Coordinates of C-alpha atoms (C1' of nucleotides) in Angstrom, one line a residue:
Chain A
M1338 CA -0.2 0.3 -0.1
D1339 CA 3.0 2.6 0.7
K1340 CA 4.6 1.2 -2.7
K1341 CA 1.4 2.3 -4.2
Y1342 CA 1.8 5.7 -2.6
E1343 CA 5.2 6.3 -4.2
L1344 CA 4.6 4.9 -7.2
N1345 CA 2.1 7.9 -8.0
V1346 CA 3.9 10.1 -5.7
R1347 CA 6.4 9.6 -9.1
L1348 CA 3.4 10.3 -11.7
F1349 CA 2.5 13.1 -9.2
K1350 CA 6.0 14.9 -9.6
A1351 CA 6.0 14.0 -12.8
L1352 CA 3.2 16.5 -13.5
S1353 CA 4.7 19.2 -11.2
D1354 CA 6.2 21.1 -14.1
T1355 CA 4.6 23.4 -16.5
N1356 CA 6.5 22.3 -19.4
R1357 CA 5.8 18.8 -18.7
L1358 CA 2.3 19.7 -18.7
M1359 CA 2.3 21.1 -22.0
I1360 CA 4.0 18.1 -23.3
V1361 CA 1.6 16.0 -21.8
N1362 CA -0.9 17.8 -23.7
M1363 CA 0.3 17.7 -26.9
L1364 CA 1.3 14.2 -26.9
S1365 CA -2.8 13.3 -26.0
Y1366 CA -3.8 14.8 -29.5
N1367 CA -0.8 12.6 -30.9
E1368 CA 2.0 10.8 -30.8
L1369 CA 4.7 13.0 -31.5
C1370 CA 8.6 13.4 -32.1
A1371 CA 10.7 15.3 -29.6
C1372 CA 11.5 17.9 -32.8
K1373 CA 8.2 18.9 -32.6
I1374 CA 7.6 19.1 -29.4
L1375 CA 10.9 21.2 -28.6
E1376 CA 9.6 24.1 -31.3
Q1377 CA 6.6 24.6 -28.8
L1378 CA 8.4 24.7 -25.4
G1379 CA 11.1 27.7 -24.9
I1380 CA 13.6 25.3 -23.4
T1381 CA 17.1 24.1 -25.2
Q1382 CA 17.3 20.6 -26.7
P1383 CA 19.0 18.6 -23.7
T1384 CA 16.3 19.7 -21.0
L1385 CA 13.4 18.8 -23.3
S1386 CA 15.5 15.5 -23.4
H1387 CA 15.2 15.5 -19.0
H1388 CA 12.2 16.0 -19.2
M1389 CA 11.2 13.2 -21.5
K1390 CA 13.1 10.7 -19.3
I1391 CA 11.2 11.6 -16.2
L1392 CA 7.9 11.0 -18.2
C1393 CA 8.8 8.1 -19.8
D1394 CA 10.8 7.0 -16.2
C1395 CA 7.1 6.5 -14.8
D1396 CA 5.3 5.2 -17.7
L1397 CA 3.6 8.3 -18.4
V1398 CA 4.7 8.6 -22.0
K1399 CA 6.0 5.6 -24.3
G1400 CA 9.2 6.3 -26.3
R1401 CA 9.2 5.0 -30.0
K1402 CA 12.9 4.5 -31.5
D1403 CA 12.3 5.4 -35.4
G1404 CA 16.1 5.6 -37.7
K1405 CA 16.8 9.2 -36.2
W1406 CA 13.7 9.9 -34.5
T1407 CA 12.4 9.3 -31.2
H1408 CA 8.3 9.3 -31.5
Y1409 CA 6.4 9.9 -27.8
S1410 CA 2.9 8.9 -27.2
L1411 CA 0.7 9.3 -24.0
N1412 CA 0.9 5.9 -22.0
G1413 CA -3.2 6.0 -21.6
D1414 CA -3.1 2.9 -18.7
T1415 CA -0.9 4.8 -16.9
V1416 CA -3.1 7.9 -16.8
S1417 CA -6.2 5.7 -16.3
N1418 CA -4.3 4.6 -13.0
L1419 CA -3.5 7.7 -11.7
V1420 CA -7.4 8.7 -12.3
S1421 CA -8.2 5.9 -10.5
F1422 CA -5.7 6.9 -7.5
F1423 CA -7.0 9.9 -7.2
H1424 CA -10.2 9.2 -7.1
D1425 CA -10.2 6.6 -5.0
I1426 CA -8.3 9.0 -2.4
T1427 CA -10.1 12.0 -2.3
I1428 CA -14.0 9.7 -2.2
T1429 CA -16.0 11.4 0.4
D1430 CA -17.3 8.7 2.1
N1431 CA -18.4 8.3 6.5
N1432 CA -15.5 5.9 7.7
C1433 CA -13.9 8.5 10.2
M1434 CA -11.1 6.5 11.7
C1435 CA -12.0 9.0 15.0
K1436 CA -15.6 8.8 14.9
E1437 CA -15.3 6.2 18.2
D1438 CA -12.5 7.6 19.9
E1439 CA -13.1 8.2 23.2
K1440 CA -10.5 11.2 24.0
G1441 CA -8.6 13.9 21.7
C1442 CA -10.3 16.6 19.7
Y1443 CA -13.6 15.1 19.1
D1444 CA -15.4 13.9 22.2
Chain B
M1288 CA -4.0 30.0 -20.3
D1289 CA -0.6 30.0 -19.0
K1290 CA -1.8 30.7 -15.5
K1291 CA -3.6 27.4 -15.5
Y1292 CA -1.3 25.3 -16.0
E1293 CA 0.9 27.0 -12.9
L1294 CA -2.4 26.9 -11.0
N1295 CA -2.2 23.4 -11.1
V1296 CA 1.4 22.6 -10.9
R1297 CA 0.9 23.8 -7.9
L1298 CA -2.1 21.1 -7.1
F1299 CA 0.6 18.4 -8.5
K1300 CA 3.0 19.4 -6.3
A1301 CA 1.4 19.6 -3.1
L1302 CA 0.4 16.3 -3.9
S1303 CA 4.1 15.1 -4.6
D1304 CA 4.6 13.7 -1.2
T1305 CA 3.3 10.5 0.3
N1306 CA 2.7 12.2 3.9
R1307 CA 0.6 14.6 1.9
L1308 CA -0.8 11.8 0.1
M1309 CA -1.7 10.3 3.2
I1310 CA -2.9 13.0 4.9
V1311 CA -5.7 14.3 1.6
N1312 CA -6.6 10.5 2.0
M1313 CA -7.5 10.6 5.9
L1314 CA -9.8 14.0 5.0
S1315 CA -11.7 12.5 2.5
Y1316 CA -13.4 10.4 5.1
N1317 CA -13.5 13.3 7.8
E1318 CA -12.6 16.6 8.6
L1319 CA -10.3 15.9 11.4
C1320 CA -7.6 18.4 13.1
A1321 CA -4.0 18.4 13.2
C1322 CA -3.5 16.1 16.3
K1323 CA -5.1 13.4 15.0
I1324 CA -3.1 13.4 11.9
L1325 CA 0.0 13.8 13.3
E1326 CA -0.6 10.3 15.3
Q1327 CA -1.1 8.5 12.0
L1328 CA 2.7 9.7 10.5
G1329 CA 5.5 9.0 11.7
I1330 CA 6.8 12.8 11.6
T1331 CA 7.0 15.8 13.7
Q1332 CA 4.7 18.5 14.7
P1333 CA 6.2 21.6 12.9
T1334 CA 6.8 18.9 9.9
L1335 CA 3.0 18.3 9.8
S1336 CA 2.3 22.0 9.9
H1337 CA 4.6 22.5 7.0
H1338 CA 2.5 19.7 5.1
M1339 CA -0.8 21.6 6.4
K1340 CA 0.5 25.0 4.9
I1341 CA 1.3 23.9 1.7
L1342 CA -2.0 21.9 1.3
C1343 CA -3.9 25.1 2.3
D1344 CA -1.6 27.4 -0.2
C1345 CA -3.3 25.3 -2.7
D1346 CA -6.6 25.3 -1.9
L1347 CA -6.5 21.6 -1.5
V1348 CA -7.3 21.6 2.1
K1349 CA -9.6 24.0 4.1
G1350 CA -8.5 24.8 7.8
R1351 CA -10.9 26.1 10.5
K1352 CA -9.6 27.5 13.6
D1353 CA -11.5 26.4 16.3
G1354 CA -10.3 27.5 20.0
K1355 CA -6.6 25.1 20.6
W1356 CA -7.2 23.0 17.4
T1357 CA -6.9 23.3 13.8
H1358 CA -9.9 21.4 11.6
Y1359 CA -8.7 20.5 8.3
S1360 CA -11.1 18.7 5.7
L1361 CA -10.5 18.7 1.8
N1362 CA -11.3 21.3 -0.8
G1363 CA -13.6 19.0 -3.0
D1364 CA -14.1 21.7 -5.8
T1365 CA -10.5 21.8 -5.6
V1366 CA -10.3 18.1 -6.2
S1367 CA -12.8 18.3 -9.2
N1368 CA -10.6 20.8 -10.4
L1369 CA -7.9 19.1 -10.9
V1370 CA -9.6 16.3 -12.2
S1371 CA -10.9 18.7 -14.3
F1372 CA -8.0 19.9 -15.9
F1373 CA -6.3 16.5 -15.9
H1374 CA -9.0 15.1 -17.9
D1375 CA -8.9 17.9 -20.2
I1376 CA -4.7 18.2 -21.0
T1377 CA -5.1 13.8 -21.4
I1378 CA -8.2 13.4 -23.6
T1379 CA -7.6 12.2 -27.3
D1380 CA -8.8 14.1 -30.2
N1381 CA -7.2 14.0 -33.2
N1382 CA -6.2 17.7 -33.2
C1383 CA -2.8 17.2 -34.3
M1384 CA -0.7 20.3 -34.5
C1385 CA 1.5 18.9 -37.0
K1386 CA -0.8 17.0 -39.1
E1387 CA -0.8 19.4 -42.0
D1388 CA 2.7 20.4 -41.7
E1389 CA 5.0 20.1 -44.6
K1390 CA 8.3 19.3 -43.5
G1391 CA 10.1 17.5 -39.8
C1392 CA 9.4 14.0 -39.1
Y1393 CA 5.6 13.7 -40.0
D1394 CA 5.7 14.0 -43.8
Chain C
dA509 C1' -0.9 34.1 37.4
dT510 C1' 0.5 30.1 35.6
dA511 C1' 0.9 26.0 33.5
dA512 C1' -0.3 22.8 30.3
dT513 C1' -1.6 21.9 25.5
dA514 C1' -2.3 22.7 20.4
dT515 C1' -0.3 24.8 16.1
dA516 C1' 2.9 27.9 13.8
dT517 C1' 7.2 30.4 12.8
dA518 C1' 12.4 30.3 12.5
dG519 C1' 16.8 28.9 11.0
dA520 C1' 19.8 25.0 9.8
dC521 C1' 20.4 21.2 6.7
dA522 C1' 21.1 17.9 3.1
dA523 C1' 18.2 15.9 -1.0
dT524 C1' 16.7 17.0 -5.0
dT525 C1' 15.7 19.5 -9.2
dA526 C1' 15.6 22.7 -13.3
dT527 C1' 18.3 24.5 -16.4
dC528 C1' 21.9 25.3 -19.5
dA529 C1' 27.0 24.4 -22.4
dA530 C1' 29.3 21.4 -24.0
dT531 C1' 30.3 16.3 -26.1
dA532 C1' 28.8 12.3 -27.2
dT533 C1' 26.3 8.9 -29.6
dG534 C1' 23.9 7.2 -33.9
dA535 C1' 21.3 7.0 -38.1
dG536 C1' 20.9 9.2 -42.7
dG537 C1' 22.7 11.1 -47.1
dT538 C1' 26.3 12.9 -49.8
Chain D
dA714 C1' 35.1 8.1 -45.0
dC715 C1' 32.2 11.9 -44.0
dC716 C1' 29.1 14.8 -43.0
dT717 C1' 24.6 16.5 -41.0
dC718 C1' 20.7 15.8 -38.0
dA719 C1' 17.9 13.6 -33.9
dT720 C1' 18.3 12.7 -29.6
dA721 C1' 21.1 11.5 -25.2
dT722 C1' 24.7 12.0 -21.0
dT723 C1' 27.1 14.7 -18.4
dG724 C1' 28.8 18.4 -15.3
dA725 C1' 28.1 22.3 -13.6
dT726 C1' 24.8 26.0 -11.0
dA727 C1' 20.7 27.9 -8.8
dA728 C1' 16.5 26.8 -6.5
dT729 C1' 13.3 24.6 -4.7
dT730 C1' 11.6 20.9 -0.7
dG731 C1' 11.1 17.6 3.0
dT732 C1' 13.3 17.3 7.6
dC733 C1' 14.6 18.2 12.6
dT734 C1' 15.4 21.6 16.9
dA735 C1' 14.0 25.1 19.0
dT736 C1' 11.2 28.8 19.8
dA737 C1' 6.8 31.9 19.3
dT738 C1' 2.1 32.0 20.0
dA739 C1' -2.8 31.4 21.6
dT740 C1' -6.2 29.1 23.7
dT741 C1' -8.0 26.5 27.6
dA742 C1' -7.5 24.6 33.0
dT743 C1' -6.0 25.0 37.6

DNA sequence: ATAATATATAGACAATTATCAATATGAGGT
DNA sequence: ACCTCATATTGATAATTGTCTATATATTAT
């Protein structure tokens, strides 16, 4: 269970950068090669490479090598899993862990 | 539009920590005071206070002062907004920005 | 008033991160 | 073989972050 948290923390970290969010958005439309992504962002090529590594390492994005080019695409499964996880930890129900406590601030 | 990205980056950053994810999960069940949250996590009180500040500053969590205690609860609106945003940037459609490009890797 | 309790703030430190310039790798084209 | 283009890696630097100890603030009980 702690593993699950750490896995999803990695995904949230990958999404904690404006450039990477924009990359994710671009890839939602279609597979793109790095050079096309680079055109849209005001960063250098090594910085983009670094961001793509972070996105791929957590499986949010898939890379496909094709000759000189690397084509990137969104991994829909990872997106779905993250949405599910976030839904799970935020759904409101009433299983309050402290409802039947006898002392503390909820007497 | 860039503002929207930065706003949501802040939310993703707030979720990029195992302890904070666990706090969010605890609060999904019910409002809790800091002392109750502290019991569940292996961190010191000032560290918890720091985490709560981050969660509150981005509006993911609301704090309500009540005498000695501060009661925290999840902000459902912020949760919904984040889910919408993430859905928006990840939905797959076919408006490829490079479909009609005449040069590059997509000829 | 004084003490105890709940929470916040300040300051320090180690670890992580985003970025860049420089360089390496690797695949086609001439 | 050589050159060019696309991408990755290395090494450096400044900024951010998670954690702690120590201390401050504020509220309630005695």
